[in-house]
PDB file of C-alpha atoms in Angstrom:
ATOM      1  CA  CYS A   1       0.000   0.000   0.000  1.00 88.00           C
ATOM      2  CA  GLY A   2       1.118   3.589  -0.415  1.00 87.00           C
ATOM      3  CA  ALA A   3       0.136   7.192   0.276  1.00 89.00           C
ATOM      4  CA  TRP A   4       1.386  10.653  -0.680  1.00 88.00           C
ATOM      5  CA  SER A   5       1.162  13.535   1.778  1.00 88.00           C
ATOM      6  CA  ARG A   6      -1.075  16.379   0.625  1.00 83.00           C
ATOM      7  CA  CYS A   7       1.961  18.647   0.154  1.00 82.00           C
ATOM      8  CA  GLY A   8       3.528  16.033  -2.125  1.00 83.00           C
ATOM      9  CA  ARG A   9       6.869  15.929  -0.305  1.00 86.00           C
ATOM     10  CA  PHE A  10       6.409  12.587   1.486  1.00 88.00           C
ATOM     11  CA  LEU A  11       5.635   9.156   0.082  1.00 88.00           C
ATOM     12  CA  ALA A  12       4.944   6.312   2.508  1.00 91.00           C
ATOM     13  CA  THR A  13       4.801   2.672   1.466  1.00 90.00           C
ATOM     14  CA  GLY A  14       3.881  -0.366   3.528  1.00 91.00           C
ATOM     15  CA  SER A  15       4.522  -3.968   2.683  1.00 86.00           C
ATOM     16  CA  ARG A  16       4.220  -7.630   3.564  1.00 88.00           C
ATOM     17  CA  ASP A  17       7.658  -7.557   5.171  1.00 88.00           C
ATOM     18  CA  ARG A  18       6.041  -5.589   8.054  1.00 88.00           C
ATOM     19  CA  SER A  19       7.883  -2.358   7.290  1.00 87.00           C
ATOM     20  CA  VAL A  20       6.946   1.178   6.352  1.00 92.00           C
ATOM     21  CA  GLN A  21       9.323   3.247   4.249  1.00 89.00           C
ATOM     22  CA  ILE A  22       9.037   7.035   4.063  1.00 89.00           C
ATOM     23  CA  ALA A  23      10.690   8.966   1.253  1.00 88.00           C
ATOM     24  CA  GLN A  24      11.089  12.739   1.531  1.00 87.00           C
ATOM     25  CA  PHE A  25      11.439  14.712  -1.689  1.00 87.00           C
ATOM     26  CA  ASP A  26      12.427  18.310  -2.377  1.00 84.00           C
ATOM     27  CA  GLU A  27       9.602  20.769  -3.012  1.00 78.00           C
ATOM     28  CA  ALA A  28       9.711  20.243  -6.775  1.00 75.00           C
ATOM     29  CA  ARG A  29       9.701  16.432  -6.266  1.00 67.00           C
ATOM     30  CA  ARG A  30      12.776  16.202  -8.458  1.00 76.00           C
ATOM     31  CA  SER A  31      15.154  14.619  -6.002  1.00 82.00           C
ATOM     32  CA  LEU A  32      15.009  12.360  -2.988  1.00 85.00           C
ATOM     33  CA  LEU A  33      16.256  14.143   0.143  1.00 85.00           C
ATOM     34  CA  ARG A  34      16.149  11.147   2.480  1.00 81.00           C
ATOM     35  CA  SER A  35      14.504   7.816   3.112  1.00 84.00           C
ATOM     36  CA  LEU A  36      13.813   6.113   6.418  1.00 83.00           C
ATOM     37  CA  SER A  37      12.209   2.964   7.753  1.00 84.00           C
ATOM     38  CA  LEU A  38       9.726   2.825  10.629  1.00 87.00           C
ATOM     39  CA  PRO A  39      10.060   0.005  13.208  1.00 77.00           C
ATOM     40  CA  ASN A  40       8.590  -3.442  12.652  1.00 78.00           C
ATOM     41  CA  HIS A  41       4.793  -3.473  12.627  1.00 84.00           C
ATOM     42  CA  GLY A  42       4.388  -7.123  13.652  1.00 85.00           C
ATOM     43  CA  ALA A  43       2.192  -7.961  10.654  1.00 91.00           C
ATOM     44  CA  THR A  44       1.700  -6.999   7.011  1.00 91.00           C
ATOM     45  CA  VAL A  45       1.070  -3.266   6.696  1.00 92.00           C
ATOM     46  CA  SER A  46      -2.411  -3.093   5.181  1.00 93.00           C
ATOM     47  CA  ALA A  47      -3.196   0.635   5.103  1.00 94.00           C
ATOM     48  CA  LEU A  48      -1.622   4.050   5.605  1.00 94.00           C
ATOM     49  CA  SER A  49      -2.784   7.631   5.412  1.00 94.00           C
ATOM     50  CA  PHE A  50      -1.271  11.074   5.982  1.00 93.00           C
ATOM     51  CA  SER A  51      -3.232  13.606   8.053  1.00 91.00           C
ATOM     52  CA  PRO A  52      -4.514  16.727   6.256  1.00 88.00           C
ATOM     53  CA  SER A  53      -1.468  18.762   7.416  1.00 89.00           C
ATOM     54  CA  GLY A  54       0.943  15.998   6.397  1.00 89.00           C
ATOM     55  CA  ARG A  55       2.629  16.054   9.822  1.00 91.00           C
ATOM     56  CA  LEU A  56       1.043  12.773  10.988  1.00 93.00           C
ATOM     57  CA  LEU A  57       1.046   9.336   9.383  1.00 94.00           C
ATOM     58  CA  ALA A  58      -1.349   6.574  10.424  1.00 94.00           C
ATOM     59  CA  THR A  59      -0.303   3.000   9.649  1.00 94.00           C
ATOM     60  CA  ALA A  60      -2.322  -0.182  10.119  1.00 94.00           C
ATOM     61  CA  ALA A  61      -1.165  -3.756  10.535  1.00 92.00           C
ATOM     62  CA  ASP A  62      -3.685  -6.458  11.416  1.00 91.00           C
ATOM     63  CA  ARG A  63      -5.934  -4.854  14.100  1.00 90.00           C
ATOM     64  CA  THR A  64      -3.579  -2.103  15.278  1.00 93.00           C
ATOM     65  CA  ILE A  65      -3.190   1.544  14.212  1.00 94.00           C
ATOM     66  CA  ARG A  66       0.007   3.453  14.932  1.00 93.00           C
ATOM     67  CA  VAL A  67       0.405   7.218  14.524  1.00 94.00           C
ATOM     68  CA  TRP A  68       3.796   8.725  13.643  1.00 92.00           C
ATOM     69  CA  GLU A  69       4.630  12.413  13.953  1.00 89.00           C
ATOM     70  CA  GLY A  70       7.144  14.992  12.887  1.00 74.00           C
ATOM     71  CA  ALA A  71      10.316  15.252  10.888  1.00 71.00           C
ATOM     72  CA  GLY A  72      11.795  12.170  12.562  1.00 81.00           C
ATOM     73  CA  TRP A  73       8.544  10.190  12.264  1.00 87.00           C
ATOM     74  CA  ALA A  74       8.529   9.063  15.907  1.00 86.00           C
ATOM     75  CA  GLU A  75       5.531   7.261  17.363  1.00 88.00           C
ATOM     76  CA  GLN A  76       3.987   9.958  19.585  1.00 80.00           C
ATOM     77  CA  HIS A  77       0.448   8.789  20.289  1.00 83.00           C
ATOM     78  CA  PRO A  78      -0.947   5.696  21.994  1.00 84.00           C
ATOM     79  CA  ARG A  79      -1.342   2.696  19.729  1.00 87.00           C
ATOM     80  CA  ILE A  80      -4.935   2.065  18.807  1.00 88.00           C
ATOM     81  CA  ILE A  81      -5.510  -1.576  19.558  1.00 87.00           C
ATOM     82  CA  GLY A  82      -8.957  -3.043  19.486  1.00 78.00           C
ATOM     83  CA  ALA A  83     -10.243  -3.205  15.942  1.00 81.00           C
ATOM     84  CA  SER A  84     -12.554  -6.197  15.774  1.00 82.00           C
ATOM     85  CA  HIS A  85     -11.087  -7.474  12.496  1.00 88.00           C
ATOM     86  CA  PRO A  86      -8.034  -6.709  10.326  1.00 90.00           C
ATOM     87  CA  ILE A  87      -7.940  -3.124   9.046  1.00 92.00           C
ATOM     88  CA  THR A  88      -8.271  -2.588   5.299  1.00 91.00           C
ATOM     89  CA  ALA A  89      -8.374   1.230   4.899  1.00 91.00           C
ATOM     90  CA  LEU A  90      -7.609   4.416   6.851  1.00 93.00           C
ATOM     91  CA  GLY A  91      -8.821   8.005   6.446  1.00 91.00           C
ATOM     92  CA  TRP A  92      -8.346  11.111   8.592  1.00 90.00           C
ATOM     93  CA  VAL A  93     -11.023  13.404   9.994  1.00 87.00           C
ATOM     94  CA  GLY A  94      -9.171  16.531  11.042  1.00 85.00           C
ATOM     95  CA  GLU A  95      -5.860  16.060  12.870  1.00 89.00           C
ATOM     96  CA  ASP A  96      -7.206  14.187  15.923  1.00 90.00           C
ATOM     97  CA  HIS A  97      -9.316  11.368  14.481  1.00 91.00           C
ATOM     98  CA  VAL A  98      -8.650   8.519  12.100  1.00 92.00           C
ATOM     99  CA  ALA A  99     -11.306   6.275  10.566  1.00 90.00           C
ATOM    100  CA  ALA A 100     -10.560   2.594  10.018  1.00 92.00           C
ATOM    101  CA  ALA A 101     -12.450   0.175   7.803  1.00 89.00           C
ATOM    102  CA  THR A 102     -12.145  -3.510   8.701  1.00 88.00           C
ATOM    103  CA  LEU A 103     -12.946  -6.883   7.148  1.00 84.00           C
ATOM    104  CA  GLU A 104     -15.963  -6.940   9.448  1.00 82.00           C
ATOM    105  CA  PRO A 105     -18.582  -4.754   7.839  1.00 79.00           C
ATOM    106  CA  ALA A 106     -17.827  -1.731  10.039  1.00 84.00           C
ATOM    107  CA  VAL A 107     -15.993   1.589   9.982  1.00 88.00           C
ATOM    108  CA  THR A 108     -14.783   3.000  13.300  1.00 91.00           C
ATOM    109  CA  LEU A 109     -13.732   6.567  14.035  1.00 91.00           C
ATOM    110  CA  TRP A 110     -10.875   6.590  16.597  1.00 93.00           C
ATOM    111  CA  SER A 111      -9.400   9.393  18.709  1.00 93.00           C
ATOM    112  CA  ILE A 112      -5.613   9.411  18.300  1.00 93.00           C
ATOM    113  CA  VAL A 113      -5.293  11.245  21.629  1.00 92.00           C
ATOM    114  CA  SER A 114      -7.105   8.662  23.791  1.00 92.00           C
ATOM    115  CA  GLY A 115      -6.817   5.649  21.498  1.00 92.00           C
ATOM    116  CA  GLN A 116     -10.538   5.021  22.041  1.00 93.00           C
ATOM    117  CA  PRO A 117     -13.383   4.648  19.530  1.00 93.00           C
ATOM    118  CA  VAL A 118     -15.573   7.735  19.042  1.00 92.00           C
ATOM    119  CA  TYR A 119     -18.189   6.424  16.617  1.00 89.00           C
ATOM    120  CA  ARG A 120     -18.916   3.241  14.690  1.00 88.00           C
ATOM    121  CA  TRP A 121     -20.823   2.695  11.465  1.00 82.00           C
ATOM    122  CA  LEU A 122     -22.108  -0.898  11.378  1.00 80.00           C
ATOM    123  CA  ASP A 123     -22.848  -2.912   8.252  1.00 73.00           C
ATOM    124  CA  ALA A 124     -20.360  -0.663   6.468  1.00 70.00           C
ATOM    125  CA  ARG A 125     -17.984  -2.792   4.416  1.00 71.00           C
ATOM    126  CA  SER A 126     -15.731  -0.137   2.926  1.00 75.00           C
ATOM    127  CA  ASN A 127     -12.527  -0.578   0.958  1.00 73.00           C
ATOM    128  CA  ALA A 128     -11.626   3.111   0.720  1.00 79.00           C
ATOM    129  CA  LEU A 129     -11.883   6.108   3.039  1.00 82.00           C
ATOM    130  CA  ALA A 130     -11.142   9.768   2.323  1.00 79.00           C
ATOM    131  CA  HIS A 131     -11.843  13.163   3.848  1.00 73.00           C
ATOM    132  CA  ASP A 132     -12.827  16.342   2.058  1.00 75.00           C
ATOM    133  CA  PRO A 133     -10.506  19.401   2.087  1.00 60.00           C
ATOM    134  CA  THR A 134     -12.480  21.092   4.862  1.00 66.00           C
ATOM    135  CA  ASN A 135     -12.359  17.927   7.016  1.00 59.00           C
ATOM    136  CA  ASP A 136     -16.019  17.790   7.926  1.00 69.00           C
ATOM    137  CA  LEU A 137     -17.019  15.000   5.546  1.00 73.00           C
ATOM    138  CA  LEU A 138     -15.823  11.415   5.510  1.00 78.00           C
ATOM    139  CA  PHE A 139     -16.263   9.592   2.225  1.00 80.00           C
ATOM    140  CA  MET A 140     -16.667   5.818   2.302  1.00 78.00           C
ATOM    141  CA  THR A 141     -17.115   3.407  -0.571  1.00 75.00           C
ATOM    142  CA  PHE A 142     -19.583   0.609   0.017  1.00 68.00           C
ATOM    143  CA  HIS A 143     -20.679  -2.571  -1.659  1.00 62.00           C
ATOM    144  CA  GLU A 144     -21.135  -2.190  -5.395  1.00 62.00           C
ATOM    145  CA  SER A 145     -18.987   0.991  -5.579  1.00 66.00           C
ATOM    146  CA  VAL A 146     -21.549   3.170  -3.810  1.00 68.00           C
ATOM    147  CA  LEU A 147     -19.970   6.345  -2.437  1.00 69.00           C
ATOM    148  CA  VAL A 148     -21.360   7.662   0.852  1.00 73.00           C
ATOM    149  CA  ALA A 149     -20.498  11.005   2.445  1.00 74.00           C
ATOM    150  CA  VAL A 150     -20.977  11.354   6.189  1.00 73.00           C
ATOM    151  CA  ARG A 151     -20.823  14.705   7.981  1.00 72.00           C
ATOM    152  CA  VAL A 152     -18.602  14.316  11.015  1.00 70.00           C
ATOM    153  CA  ALA A 153     -18.915  16.996  13.675  1.00 62.00           C
ATOM    154  CA  GLY A 154     -15.584  18.102  15.146  1.00 53.00           C
TER     155      GLY A 154
END
């Protein structure tokens, strides 16, 4: 899996070897400034997503979400452990919440500060999550490619 930051300077990739690689490019994306690897995730990395500001990266492996922050990409928030099934997609809502879709038909909105669930949409088998530029809508794809937009109050 892979994700670009909104600013286009960071590319994160996750793989079956349980690693996440982050590449940082110059502003014109013409040259690679540096590349680093995040610590072992314990399972195949199944999803990743940059926050709207690009300063946070959420990664998912099995049923766990980790949030990395800053220029050094250190893990600064509590790990979110407790997804009922393996995570298949991640999407941010603002800078403090990340939504996770799982193999169970459910999407859960998690607080990255407390590591606790905030809201759960049941019977929601989604394979893609995205937020709008103003961060008050969460888009989820469902079943036969149906796109649903949900207003999420901050």
